[in-house]
PDB file of C-alpha atoms in Angstrom:
ATOM      1  CA  MET A   1     133.097 107.517 163.679  1.00  0.00           C
ATOM      2  CA  LEU A   2     133.034 111.366 165.516  1.00  0.00           C
ATOM      3  CA  SER A   3     131.330 109.847 168.495  1.00  0.00           C
ATOM      4  CA  LEU A   4     133.919 106.642 169.066  1.00  0.00           C
ATOM      5  CA  ARG A   5     136.403 109.289 169.344  1.00  0.00           C
ATOM      6  CA  ARG A   6     134.530 111.789 172.117  1.00  0.00           C
ATOM      7  CA  ARG A   7     134.149 107.521 174.319  1.00  0.00           C
ATOM      8  CA  ASN A   8     137.541 107.263 173.754  1.00  0.00           C
ATOM      9  CA  THR A   9     139.300 110.598 174.709  1.00  0.00           C
ATOM     10  CA  ARG A  10     136.348 110.533 177.828  1.00  0.00           C
ATOM     11  CA  GLY A  11     137.802 107.536 178.775  1.00  0.00           C
ATOM     12  CA  TRP A  12     141.175 109.087 179.380  1.00  0.00           C
ATOM     13  CA  SER A  13     142.771 109.421 182.632  1.00  0.00           C
ATOM     14  CA  THR A  14     143.401 112.896 183.760  1.00  0.00           C
ATOM     15  CA  ALA A  15     147.279 112.409 184.193  1.00  0.00           C
ATOM     16  CA  THR A  16     147.131 111.116 180.376  1.00  0.00           C
ATOM     17  CA  ARG A  17     145.095 114.386 179.164  1.00  0.00           C
ATOM     18  CA  TYR A  18     147.319 116.656 181.110  1.00  0.00           C
ATOM     19  CA  SER A  19     150.539 115.127 179.406  1.00  0.00           C
ATOM     20  CA  ILE A  20     149.064 115.129 176.427  1.00  0.00           C
ATOM     21  CA  ALA A  21     148.337 119.603 177.133  1.00  0.00           C
ATOM     22  CA  SER A  22     151.742 119.677 177.835  1.00  0.00           C
ATOM     23  CA  GLY A  23     153.319 117.893 174.818  1.00  0.00           C
ATOM     24  CA  VAL A  24     150.951 120.622 172.569  1.00  0.00           C
ATOM     25  CA  VAL A  25     152.219 123.977 175.205  1.00  0.00           C
ATOM     26  CA  ILE A  26     155.784 122.056 175.491  1.00  0.00           C
ATOM     27  CA  THR A  27     155.709 122.055 171.311  1.00  0.00           C
ATOM     28  CA  ALA A  28     154.434 125.002 170.332  1.00  0.00           C
ATOM     29  CA  LEU A  29     157.025 127.321 173.184  1.00  0.00           C
ATOM     30  CA  ALA A  30     159.983 125.453 170.728  1.00  0.00           C
ATOM     31  CA  LEU A  31     158.510 126.590 167.638  1.00  0.00           C
ATOM     32  CA  THR A  32     158.396 130.140 169.178  1.00  0.00           C
ATOM     33  CA  LEU A  33     161.705 129.832 170.112  1.00  0.00           C
ATOM     34  CA  ILE A  34     163.263 128.344 166.551  1.00  0.00           C
ATOM     35  CA  ALA A  35     161.198 130.802 164.618  1.00  0.00           C
ATOM     36  CA  LEU A  36     163.082 133.340 166.781  1.00  0.00           C
ATOM     37  CA  LEU A  37     166.693 132.063 166.228  1.00  0.00           C
ATOM     38  CA  VAL A  38     166.007 131.436 162.837  1.00  0.00           C
ATOM     39  CA  PRO A  39     167.161 134.901 159.997  1.00  0.00           C
ATOM     40  CA  VAL A  40     164.529 136.427 159.396  1.00  0.00           C
ATOM     41  CA  ASP A  41     166.211 136.324 155.525  1.00  0.00           C
ATOM     42  CA  LYS A  42     165.566 132.539 155.443  1.00  0.00           C
ATOM     43  CA  PHE A  43     161.831 133.628 155.544  1.00  0.00           C
ATOM     44  CA  ASP A  44     161.821 136.243 152.876  1.00  0.00           C
ATOM     45  CA  GLY A  45     164.295 134.983 150.456  1.00  0.00           C
ATOM     46  CA  GLY A  46     167.223 136.989 151.225  1.00  0.00           C
ATOM     47  CA  ARG A  47     165.525 140.114 150.795  1.00  0.00           C
ATOM     48  CA  ALA A  48     166.768 143.009 153.108  1.00  0.00           C
ATOM     49  CA  THR A  49     164.271 144.396 155.847  1.00  0.00           C
ATOM     50  CA  ALA A  50     164.391 147.654 156.755  1.00  0.00           C
ATOM     51  CA  ALA A  51     166.343 148.515 158.748  1.00  0.00           C
ATOM     52  CA  THR A  52     169.147 146.300 157.218  1.00  0.00           C
ATOM     53  CA  VAL A  53     168.372 149.170 154.259  1.00  0.00           C
ATOM     54  CA  ALA A  54     168.601 151.958 156.491  1.00  0.00           C
ATOM     55  CA  ALA A  55     172.501 151.061 158.498  1.00  0.00           C
ATOM     56  CA  PRO A  56     174.784 153.140 156.978  1.00  0.00           C
ATOM     57  CA  ALA A  57     177.403 152.664 154.889  1.00  0.00           C
ATOM     58  CA  PRO A  58     180.024 150.803 157.469  1.00  0.00           C
ATOM     59  CA  ALA A  59     183.732 152.324 157.071  1.00  0.00           C
ATOM     60  CA  ASP A  60     186.689 151.919 156.522  1.00  0.00           C
ATOM     61  CA  ASP A  61     188.224 149.328 158.981  1.00  0.00           C
ATOM     62  CA  ASP A  62     191.985 148.942 159.386  1.00  0.00           C
ATOM     63  CA  GLY A  63     192.217 145.762 161.225  1.00  0.00           C
ATOM     64  CA  LEU A  64     193.107 147.145 164.750  1.00  0.00           C
ATOM     65  CA  GLY A  65     189.676 146.964 166.257  1.00  0.00           C
ATOM     66  CA  THR A  66     188.182 148.752 169.356  1.00  0.00           C
ATOM     67  CA  VAL A  67     191.064 150.081 171.642  1.00  0.00           C
ATOM     68  CA  SER A  68     191.015 151.548 174.956  1.00  0.00           C
ATOM     69  CA  THR A  69     192.352 155.218 175.357  1.00  0.00           C
ATOM     70  CA  ALA A  70     192.281 157.713 178.187  1.00  0.00           C
ATOM     71  CA  PHE A  71     189.645 159.779 176.071  1.00  0.00           C
ATOM     72  CA  GLY A  72     187.093 156.238 176.035  1.00  0.00           C
ATOM     73  CA  PRO A  73     186.915 153.261 173.521  1.00  0.00           C
ATOM     74  CA  LEU A  74     188.051 153.930 170.236  1.00  0.00           C
ATOM     75  CA  THR A  75     186.699 152.293 167.170  1.00  0.00           C
ATOM     76  CA  ALA A  76     187.434 151.688 163.468  1.00  0.00           C
ATOM     77  CA  ALA A  77     184.746 154.570 163.158  1.00  0.00           C
ATOM     78  CA  ASP A  78     186.076 156.806 164.472  1.00  0.00           C
ATOM     79  CA  ARG A  79     190.037 156.619 163.642  1.00  0.00           C
ATOM     80  CA  ASP A  80     188.187 156.523 160.123  1.00  0.00           C
ATOM     81  CA  PHE A  81     186.107 159.690 160.808  1.00  0.00           C
ATOM     82  CA  VAL A  82     189.523 161.287 162.113  1.00  0.00           C
ATOM     83  CA  ARG A  83     191.377 160.229 158.605  1.00  0.00           C
ATOM     84  CA  LYS A  84     188.588 161.440 156.810  1.00  0.00           C
ATOM     85  CA  VAL A  85     188.303 165.145 158.415  1.00  0.00           C
ATOM     86  CA  ARG A  86     191.973 165.440 157.511  1.00  0.00           C
ATOM     87  CA  LEU A  87     191.734 163.880 154.182  1.00  0.00           C
ATOM     88  CA  ALA A  88     188.831 167.089 153.983  1.00  0.00           C
ATOM     89  CA  GLY A  89     191.312 169.638 154.849  1.00  0.00           C
ATOM     90  CA  LEU A  90     193.901 168.173 152.446  1.00  0.00           C
ATOM     91  CA  TRP A  91     191.957 169.185 149.589  1.00  0.00           C
ATOM     92  CA  GLU A  92     189.647 171.469 150.315  1.00  0.00           C
ATOM     93  CA  LEU A  93     191.685 174.621 151.772  1.00  0.00           C
ATOM     94  CA  PRO A  94     194.037 174.513 148.411  1.00  0.00           C
ATOM     95  CA  ALA A  95     190.885 174.294 146.470  1.00  0.00           C
ATOM     96  CA  GLY A  96     189.907 177.677 149.073  1.00  0.00           C
ATOM     97  CA  ARG A  97     192.818 179.538 148.337  1.00  0.00           C
ATOM     98  CA  GLN A  98     192.477 179.054 145.151  1.00  0.00           C
ATOM     99  CA  ALA A  99     188.311 180.733 144.907  1.00  0.00           C
ATOM    100  CA  GLN A 100     190.130 183.843 147.001  1.00  0.00           C
ATOM    101  CA  GLN A 101     192.669 184.286 144.312  1.00  0.00           C
ATOM    102  CA  ARG A 102     190.645 183.136 140.826  1.00  0.00           C
ATOM    103  CA  GLY A 103     187.195 184.233 141.852  1.00  0.00           C
ATOM    104  CA  THR A 104     185.568 186.594 140.505  1.00  0.00           C
ATOM    105  CA  ARG A 105     181.932 186.485 141.937  1.00  0.00           C
ATOM    106  CA  PRO A 106     182.246 188.357 145.639  1.00  0.00           C
ATOM    107  CA  ALA A 107     180.690 185.491 146.419  1.00  0.00           C
ATOM    108  CA  ILE A 108     182.844 182.349 145.231  1.00  0.00           C
ATOM    109  CA  ARG A 109     186.220 184.724 146.979  1.00  0.00           C
ATOM    110  CA  THR A 110     183.815 184.608 150.373  1.00  0.00           C
ATOM    111  CA  ALA A 111     182.900 180.732 149.789  1.00  0.00           C
ATOM    112  CA  GLY A 112     187.133 180.522 149.684  1.00  0.00           C
ATOM    113  CA  ASP A 113     187.538 182.271 152.561  1.00  0.00           C
ATOM    114  CA  HIS A 114     185.327 180.435 154.350  1.00  0.00           C
ATOM    115  CA  LEU A 115     187.078 176.878 153.364  1.00  0.00           C
ATOM    116  CA  VAL A 116     190.434 178.145 154.317  1.00  0.00           C
ATOM    117  CA  ASP A 117     189.459 179.388 157.777  1.00  0.00           C
ATOM    118  CA  GLY A 118     187.705 176.440 158.604  1.00  0.00           C
ATOM    119  CA  HIS A 119     189.411 173.629 157.550  1.00  0.00           C
ATOM    120  CA  THR A 120     192.515 175.247 158.872  1.00  0.00           C
ATOM    121  CA  GLU A 121     191.386 174.833 162.197  1.00  0.00           C
ATOM    122  CA  LEU A 122     189.947 171.780 161.642  1.00  0.00           C
ATOM    123  CA  ASP A 123     192.876 170.440 160.145  1.00  0.00           C
ATOM    124  CA  ARG A 124     194.416 171.719 163.732  1.00  0.00           C
ATOM    125  CA  GLN A 125     192.001 169.697 165.103  1.00  0.00           C
ATOM    126  CA  ALA A 126     192.386 166.792 163.772  1.00  0.00           C
ATOM    127  CA  ILE A 127     196.281 166.465 163.681  1.00  0.00           C
ATOM    128  CA  GLN A 128     195.535 167.138 167.692  1.00  0.00           C
ATOM    129  CA  VAL A 129     193.236 164.127 168.269  1.00  0.00           C
ATOM    130  CA  GLY A 130     195.715 162.051 165.376  1.00  0.00           C
ATOM    131  CA  GLN A 131     198.545 162.450 167.744  1.00  0.00           C
ATOM    132  CA  ALA A 132     196.727 161.816 171.470  1.00  0.00           C
ATOM    133  CA  LEU A 133     195.398 158.816 170.429  1.00  0.00           C
ATOM    134  CA  GLY A 134     197.776 157.378 167.925  1.00  0.00           C
ATOM    135  CA  ILE A 135     196.173 157.657 165.309  1.00  0.00           C
ATOM    136  CA  ASP A 136     198.180 157.370 161.611  1.00  0.00           C
ATOM    137  CA  LEU A 137     197.106 160.335 159.162  1.00  0.00           C
ATOM    138  CA  PRO A 138     196.877 160.826 156.235  1.00  0.00           C
ATOM    139  CA  ASN A 139     199.564 163.557 154.133  1.00  0.00           C
ATOM    140  CA  GLN A 140     198.225 164.087 150.590  1.00  0.00           C
ATOM    141  CA  PRO A 141     195.032 164.149 149.317  1.00  0.00           C
ATOM    142  CA  SER A 142     193.105 161.009 148.193  1.00  0.00           C
ATOM    143  CA  ALA A 143     193.698 160.084 144.272  1.00  0.00           C
ATOM    144  CA  GLN A 144     189.775 161.448 143.951  1.00  0.00           C
ATOM    145  CA  GLN A 145     190.637 164.520 145.079  1.00  0.00           C
ATOM    146  CA  GLN A 146     193.633 165.232 143.650  1.00  0.00           C
ATOM    147  CA  ASP A 147     191.051 164.697 139.892  1.00  0.00           C
ATOM    148  CA  TRP A 148     188.812 167.107 141.895  1.00  0.00           C
ATOM    149  CA  LEU A 149     191.631 169.399 142.422  1.00  0.00           C
ATOM    150  CA  GLY A 150     193.156 168.562 138.482  1.00  0.00           C
ATOM    151  CA  GLN A 151     189.888 169.441 137.072  1.00  0.00           C
ATOM    152  CA  LEU A 152     189.090 172.728 139.027  1.00  0.00           C
ATOM    153  CA  ASN A 153     193.134 174.122 137.639  1.00  0.00           C
ATOM    154  CA  ARG A 154     192.308 173.390 134.264  1.00  0.00           C
ATOM    155  CA  ALA A 155     188.633 174.896 134.052  1.00  0.00           C
ATOM    156  CA  LYS A 156     188.308 178.471 132.892  1.00  0.00           C
ATOM    157  CA  GLY A 157     186.381 181.868 133.933  1.00  0.00           C
ATOM    158  CA  GLU A 158     182.599 180.645 134.844  1.00  0.00           C
ATOM    159  CA  GLU A 159     183.355 177.177 134.332  1.00  0.00           C
ATOM    160  CA  TYR A 160     185.995 176.986 137.027  1.00  0.00           C
ATOM    161  CA  GLU A 161     183.662 179.204 139.317  1.00  0.00           C
ATOM    162  CA  ARG A 162     180.297 176.269 138.900  1.00  0.00           C
ATOM    163  CA  LEU A 163     182.746 173.582 138.900  1.00  0.00           C
ATOM    164  CA  PHE A 164     184.022 175.035 142.214  1.00  0.00           C
ATOM    165  CA  ALA A 165     180.243 175.455 143.805  1.00  0.00           C
ATOM    166  CA  GLN A 166     179.510 172.097 142.258  1.00  0.00           C
ATOM    167  CA  LEU A 167     182.555 170.106 143.607  1.00  0.00           C
ATOM    168  CA  LEU A 168     182.575 171.162 146.999  1.00  0.00           C
ATOM    169  CA  ARG A 169     179.171 171.359 147.625  1.00  0.00           C
ATOM    170  CA  ARG A 170     179.038 167.754 146.927  1.00  0.00           C
ATOM    171  CA  ALA A 171     181.830 167.281 148.922  1.00  0.00           C
ATOM    172  CA  HIS A 172     180.478 168.622 152.315  1.00  0.00           C
ATOM    173  CA  GLY A 173     177.367 166.764 151.218  1.00  0.00           C
ATOM    174  CA  LYS A 174     178.745 163.947 151.689  1.00  0.00           C
ATOM    175  CA  VAL A 175     180.914 164.470 155.498  1.00  0.00           C
ATOM    176  CA  PHE A 176     177.684 166.077 156.834  1.00  0.00           C
ATOM    177  CA  SER A 177     175.794 162.446 156.841  1.00  0.00           C
ATOM    178  CA  LEU A 178     179.229 160.512 158.072  1.00  0.00           C
ATOM    179  CA  LEU A 179     179.481 163.709 161.129  1.00  0.00           C
ATOM    180  CA  ALA A 180     175.789 163.056 162.688  1.00  0.00           C
ATOM    181  CA  GLY A 181     176.725 159.219 163.098  1.00  0.00           C
ATOM    182  CA  ILE A 182     179.922 159.737 164.588  1.00  0.00           C
ATOM    183  CA  ARG A 183     178.242 162.692 167.130  1.00  0.00           C
ATOM    184  CA  ALA A 184     175.845 160.482 167.721  1.00  0.00           C
ATOM    185  CA  GLN A 185     177.458 156.373 168.263  1.00  0.00           C
ATOM    186  CA  THR A 186     181.444 157.797 169.351  1.00  0.00           C
ATOM    187  CA  ARG A 187     181.959 157.379 173.011  1.00  0.00           C
ATOM    188  CA  ASN A 188     185.577 158.665 172.799  1.00  0.00           C
ATOM    189  CA  SER A 189     185.785 162.415 174.047  1.00  0.00           C
ATOM    190  CA  MET A 190     188.568 163.979 172.086  1.00  0.00           C
ATOM    191  CA  VAL A 191     186.266 162.487 168.749  1.00  0.00           C
ATOM    192  CA  ARG A 192     183.049 163.926 170.140  1.00  0.00           C
ATOM    193  CA  ALA A 193     184.593 166.830 170.354  1.00  0.00           C
ATOM    194  CA  LEU A 194     186.274 167.104 166.506  1.00  0.00           C
ATOM    195  CA  ALA A 195     182.630 165.729 165.221  1.00  0.00           C
ATOM    196  CA  THR A 196     180.990 168.629 167.149  1.00  0.00           C
ATOM    197  CA  SER A 197     183.641 171.507 165.480  1.00  0.00           C
ATOM    198  CA  ALA A 198     183.239 169.558 161.943  1.00  0.00           C
ATOM    199  CA  ASN A 199     179.330 169.626 161.895  1.00  0.00           C
ATOM    200  CA  ALA A 200     179.465 173.268 162.612  1.00  0.00           C
ATOM    201  CA  THR A 201     182.272 174.038 159.956  1.00  0.00           C
ATOM    202  CA  VAL A 202     180.964 171.941 157.363  1.00  0.00           C
ATOM    203  CA  LEU A 203     177.410 173.599 157.567  1.00  0.00           C
ATOM    204  CA  ASP A 204     178.857 176.554 157.483  1.00  0.00           C
ATOM    205  CA  HIS A 205     180.649 175.887 154.622  1.00  0.00           C
ATOM    206  CA  ILE A 206     177.465 174.122 152.863  1.00  0.00           C
ATOM    207  CA  THR A 207     175.022 177.577 153.431  1.00  0.00           C
ATOM    208  CA  VAL A 208     178.117 179.502 151.162  1.00  0.00           C
ATOM    209  CA  LEU A 209     178.734 177.807 148.723  1.00  0.00           C
ATOM    210  CA  GLU A 210     174.845 177.530 148.250  1.00  0.00           C
ATOM    211  CA  ALA A 211     174.856 181.353 148.703  1.00  0.00           C
ATOM    212  CA  THR A 212     177.113 181.205 145.158  1.00  0.00           C
ATOM    213  CA  GLY A 213     173.743 180.214 143.131  1.00  0.00           C
ATOM    214  CA  LEU A 214     175.922 178.092 140.927  1.00  0.00           C
ATOM    215  CA  VAL A 215     174.665 175.061 143.020  1.00  0.00           C
ATOM    216  CA  ASP A 216     172.816 172.264 141.082  1.00  0.00           C
ATOM    217  CA  PHE A 217     171.062 170.484 142.995  1.00  0.00           C
ATOM    218  CA  ASP A 218     169.998 167.804 140.995  1.00  0.00           C
ATOM    219  CA  GLY A 219     173.273 167.466 140.330  1.00  0.00           C
ATOM    220  CA  LEU A 220     174.063 166.415 143.779  1.00  0.00           C
ATOM    221  CA  SER A 221     173.042 162.951 143.766  1.00  0.00           C
ATOM    222  CA  ASP A 222     175.036 160.178 143.927  1.00  0.00           C
ATOM    223  CA  ASN A 223     174.026 158.739 140.225  1.00  0.00           C
ATOM    224  CA  VAL A 224     175.119 162.222 138.635  1.00  0.00           C
ATOM    225  CA  PRO A 225     178.912 163.094 137.786  1.00  0.00           C
ATOM    226  CA  PRO A 226     179.379 165.925 139.911  1.00  0.00           C
ATOM    227  CA  THR A 227     181.504 167.983 137.104  1.00  0.00           C
ATOM    228  CA  LYS A 228     178.147 168.238 134.718  1.00  0.00           C
TER     229      LYS A 228
END
Protein backbone atom coordinates (compact mmCIF):
# COMPACT_ATOMS: atom_id res chain seq x y z
CA MET A 1 0.00 0.00 0.00
CA LEU A 2 2.86 2.37 0.93
CA SER A 3 4.71 1.62 -2.31
CA LEU A 4 1.52 2.34 -4.27
CA ARG A 5 1.20 5.76 -2.60
CA ARG A 6 4.82 6.54 -3.42
CA ARG A 7 4.31 5.59 -7.07
CA ASN A 8 1.20 7.79 -7.20
CA THR A 9 3.10 10.74 -5.70
CA ARG A 10 5.92 10.32 -8.17
CA GLY A 11 3.34 10.31 -10.92
CA TRP A 12 2.08 13.80 -10.02
CA SER A 13 3.27 16.69 -12.17
CA THR A 14 5.57 19.38 -10.80
CA ALA A 15 2.74 21.90 -11.01
CA THR A 16 0.46 19.68 -8.95
CA ARG A 17 3.06 19.16 -6.23
CA TYR A 18 3.74 22.93 -6.15
CA SER A 19 0.03 23.70 -5.77
CA ILE A 20 -0.31 21.26 -2.87
CA ALA A 21 2.76 22.69 -1.10
CA SER A 22 1.49 26.22 -1.53
CA GLY A 23 -1.86 25.21 -0.09
CA VAL A 24 -0.18 23.73 2.98
CA VAL A 25 1.84 26.92 3.56
CA ILE A 26 -1.22 29.17 3.15
CA THR A 27 -3.22 27.00 5.55
CA ALA A 28 -0.46 27.17 8.16
CA LEU A 29 -0.24 30.95 7.86
CA ALA A 30 -4.00 31.27 8.22
CA LEU A 31 -4.02 29.14 11.37
CA THR A 32 -1.21 31.24 12.85
CA LEU A 33 -3.13 34.46 12.15
CA ILE A 34 -6.25 33.05 13.77
CA ALA A 35 -4.25 32.05 16.85
CA LEU A 36 -2.90 35.60 17.16
CA LEU A 37 -6.32 37.19 16.82
CA VAL A 38 -8.12 35.00 19.34
CA PRO A 39 -7.81 36.41 22.93
CA VAL A 40 -5.45 34.54 25.22
CA ASP A 41 -8.18 33.85 27.75
CA LYS A 42 -9.94 31.61 25.19
CA PHE A 43 -7.10 29.15 25.58
CA ASP A 44 -6.46 29.34 29.34
CA GLY A 45 -9.99 28.94 30.60
CA GLY A 46 -10.43 32.67 31.26
CA ARG A 47 -7.54 32.96 33.73
CA ALA A 48 -5.94 36.41 33.89
CA THR A 49 -2.51 36.76 32.32
CA ALA A 50 0.47 38.09 34.27
CA ALA A 51 0.13 41.46 32.51
CA THR A 52 -3.52 41.69 33.55
CA VAL A 53 -2.74 40.86 37.16
CA ALA A 54 0.05 43.43 37.28
CA ALA A 55 -2.06 46.23 35.78
CA PRO A 56 -2.99 48.99 38.27
CA ALA A 57 -6.58 49.51 39.30
CA PRO A 58 -8.35 51.87 36.90
CA ALA A 59 -8.91 55.46 37.96
CA ASP A 60 -12.39 56.81 38.54
CA ASP A 61 -13.73 57.73 35.10
CA ASP A 62 -15.68 60.99 34.99
CA GLY A 63 -16.88 60.19 31.46
CA LEU A 64 -15.26 63.25 29.89
CA GLY A 65 -12.60 61.35 27.99
CA THR A 66 -9.29 62.92 26.98
CA VAL A 67 -9.36 66.71 26.57
CA SER A 68 -6.82 68.84 24.72
CA THR A 69 -5.29 71.65 26.79
CA ALA A 70 -2.45 74.13 26.37
CA PHE A 71 -0.40 71.93 28.72
CA GLY A 72 -0.98 68.67 26.87
CA PRO A 73 -3.72 66.01 26.77
CA LEU A 74 -5.74 65.70 29.96
CA THR A 75 -7.07 62.20 30.64
CA ALA A 76 -9.64 60.88 33.09
CA ALA A 77 -6.76 59.43 35.14
CA ASP A 78 -5.10 62.86 35.27
CA ARG A 79 -8.27 64.52 36.54
CA ASP A 80 -8.83 61.73 39.07
CA PHE A 81 -5.31 62.25 40.39
CA VAL A 82 -5.74 66.02 40.85
CA ARG A 83 -9.02 65.44 42.68
CA LYS A 84 -7.37 62.87 44.97
CA VAL A 85 -4.58 65.30 45.84
CA ARG A 86 -7.25 67.83 46.82
CA LEU A 87 -9.17 65.18 48.80
CA ALA A 88 -6.02 64.18 50.66
CA GLY A 89 -5.52 67.73 51.87
CA LEU A 90 -9.14 68.07 52.97
CA TRP A 91 -8.69 65.46 55.71
CA GLU A 92 -4.93 65.35 56.30
CA LEU A 93 -4.68 69.08 56.99
CA PRO A 94 -7.16 68.95 59.90
CA ALA A 95 -5.57 65.69 61.07
CA GLY A 96 -2.17 67.39 61.07
CA ARG A 97 -3.45 70.41 63.01
CA GLN A 98 -5.03 68.09 65.54
CA ALA A 99 -1.74 66.22 65.99
CA GLN A 100 0.05 69.52 66.60
CA GLN A 101 -2.35 70.24 69.47
CA ARG A 102 -3.04 66.80 70.93
CA GLY A 103 0.24 64.97 70.44
CA THR A 104 2.13 64.23 73.63
CA ARG A 105 5.14 62.77 71.82
CA PRO A 106 7.40 65.26 70.02
CA ALA A 107 7.45 62.88 67.04
CA ILE A 108 3.66 63.09 66.72
CA ARG A 109 3.74 66.88 66.81
CA THR A 110 6.55 66.88 64.25
CA ALA A 111 4.49 64.63 61.97
CA GLY A 112 1.60 67.06 62.41
CA ASP A 113 3.85 69.97 61.40
CA HIS A 114 4.92 68.16 58.22
CA LEU A 115 1.35 67.26 57.31
CA VAL A 116 0.18 70.85 57.70
CA ASP A 117 3.10 72.35 55.77
CA GLY A 118 3.07 69.75 53.02
CA HIS A 119 -0.65 69.67 52.36
CA THR A 120 -1.04 73.44 52.58
CA GLU A 121 1.33 73.73 49.62
CA LEU A 122 -0.08 70.71 47.75
CA ASP A 123 -3.60 72.00 48.23
CA ARG A 124 -2.58 75.34 46.76
CA GLN A 125 -1.04 73.60 43.76
CA ALA A 126 -4.02 71.30 43.25
CA ILE A 127 -6.42 74.25 43.22
CA GLN A 128 -4.18 76.10 40.78
CA VAL A 129 -4.00 73.07 38.46
CA GLY A 130 -7.74 72.52 38.73
CA GLN A 131 -8.50 76.12 37.75
CA ALA A 132 -6.01 76.11 34.86
CA LEU A 133 -7.28 72.81 33.44
CA GLY A 134 -10.97 73.23 34.20
CA ILE A 135 -11.15 70.35 36.69
CA ASP A 136 -13.97 70.47 39.22
CA LEU A 137 -12.53 69.76 42.66
CA PRO A 138 -14.17 68.51 45.87
CA ASN A 139 -14.66 70.88 48.78
CA GLN A 140 -15.13 68.37 51.58
CA PRO A 141 -13.56 65.03 52.55
CA SER A 142 -15.06 61.80 51.28
CA ALA A 143 -17.34 59.77 53.56
CA GLN A 144 -14.46 57.43 54.39
CA GLN A 145 -12.13 60.32 55.20
CA GLN A 146 -14.77 61.89 57.44
CA ASP A 147 -15.03 58.57 59.24
CA TRP A 148 -11.26 58.56 59.81
CA LEU A 149 -11.43 62.07 61.24
CA GLY A 150 -14.28 60.95 63.48
CA GLN A 151 -12.20 58.05 64.78
CA LEU A 152 -9.35 60.44 65.59
CA ASN A 153 -11.73 62.83 67.34
CA ARG A 154 -13.04 60.04 69.58
CA ALA A 155 -9.66 58.47 70.40
CA LYS A 156 -7.73 59.53 73.50
CA GLY A 157 -4.19 59.40 74.80
CA GLU A 158 -2.02 56.54 73.57
CA GLU A 159 -4.86 55.20 71.46
CA TYR A 160 -5.10 58.52 69.61
CA GLU A 161 -1.41 58.69 68.77
CA ARG A 162 -1.25 55.10 67.51
CA LEU A 163 -4.41 55.58 65.46
CA PHE A 164 -3.06 58.81 63.99
CA ALA A 165 0.21 57.19 62.91
CA GLN A 166 -1.52 54.12 61.47
CA LEU A 167 -4.32 55.85 59.58
CA LEU A 168 -2.08 58.47 58.02
CA ARG A 169 0.73 56.06 57.15
CA ARG A 170 -1.71 53.68 55.48
CA ALA A 171 -3.33 56.47 53.47
CA HIS A 172 0.03 57.81 52.31
CA GLY A 173 1.15 54.36 51.24
CA LYS A 174 -1.85 54.05 48.91
CA VAL A 175 -1.25 57.50 47.40
CA PHE A 176 2.44 56.72 46.85
CA SER A 177 1.64 53.86 44.46
CA LEU A 178 -0.82 56.05 42.54
CA LEU A 179 1.79 58.79 42.14
CA ALA A 180 4.25 56.52 40.38
CA GLY A 181 1.78 55.59 37.67
CA ILE A 182 0.62 59.15 37.03
CA ARG A 183 4.15 60.58 37.00
CA ALA A 184 5.24 57.97 34.47
CA GLN A 185 2.23 58.10 32.14
CA THR A 186 0.73 61.60 32.10
CA ARG A 187 1.37 63.75 29.04
CA ASN A 188 0.10 66.91 30.73
CA SER A 189 2.91 69.13 32.03
CA MET A 190 0.84 70.67 34.87
CA VAL A 191 -0.29 67.27 36.13
CA ARG A 192 3.30 66.01 35.89
CA ALA A 193 4.58 68.93 37.97
CA LEU A 194 1.89 68.30 40.61
CA ALA A 195 2.80 64.61 40.70
CA THR A 196 6.47 65.49 41.19
CA SER A 197 5.66 67.77 44.13
CA ALA A 198 3.24 65.28 45.62
CA ASN A 199 5.80 62.49 45.36
CA ALA A 200 8.34 64.40 47.45
CA THR A 201 5.69 65.47 49.99
CA VAL A 202 4.18 62.02 50.43
CA LEU A 203 7.61 60.42 50.90
CA ASP A 204 8.43 63.03 53.54
CA HIS A 205 5.17 62.32 55.36
CA ILE A 206 5.72 58.56 55.25
CA THR A 207 9.17 59.10 56.75
CA VAL A 208 8.03 61.27 59.68
CA LEU A 209 5.05 59.01 60.42
CA GLU A 210 7.32 55.97 60.58
CA ALA A 211 9.71 57.94 62.80
CA THR A 212 7.02 58.03 65.50
CA GLY A 213 7.69 54.32 66.13
CA LEU A 214 3.94 53.71 66.29
CA VAL A 215 3.29 52.30 62.80
CA ASP A 216 2.20 48.67 62.76
CA PHE A 217 3.56 47.54 59.39
CA ASP A 218 1.66 44.25 59.56
CA GLY A 219 -1.53 46.27 59.81
CA LEU A 220 -0.92 48.22 56.59
CA SER A 221 -2.29 45.46 54.39
CA ASP A 222 -5.67 45.95 52.70
CA ASN A 223 -6.79 42.79 54.46
CA VAL A 224 -6.33 44.35 57.89
CA PRO A 225 -8.63 47.11 59.20
CA PRO A 226 -6.46 50.23 59.72
CA THR A 227 -8.00 50.99 63.11
CA LYS A 228 -6.76 47.85 64.83
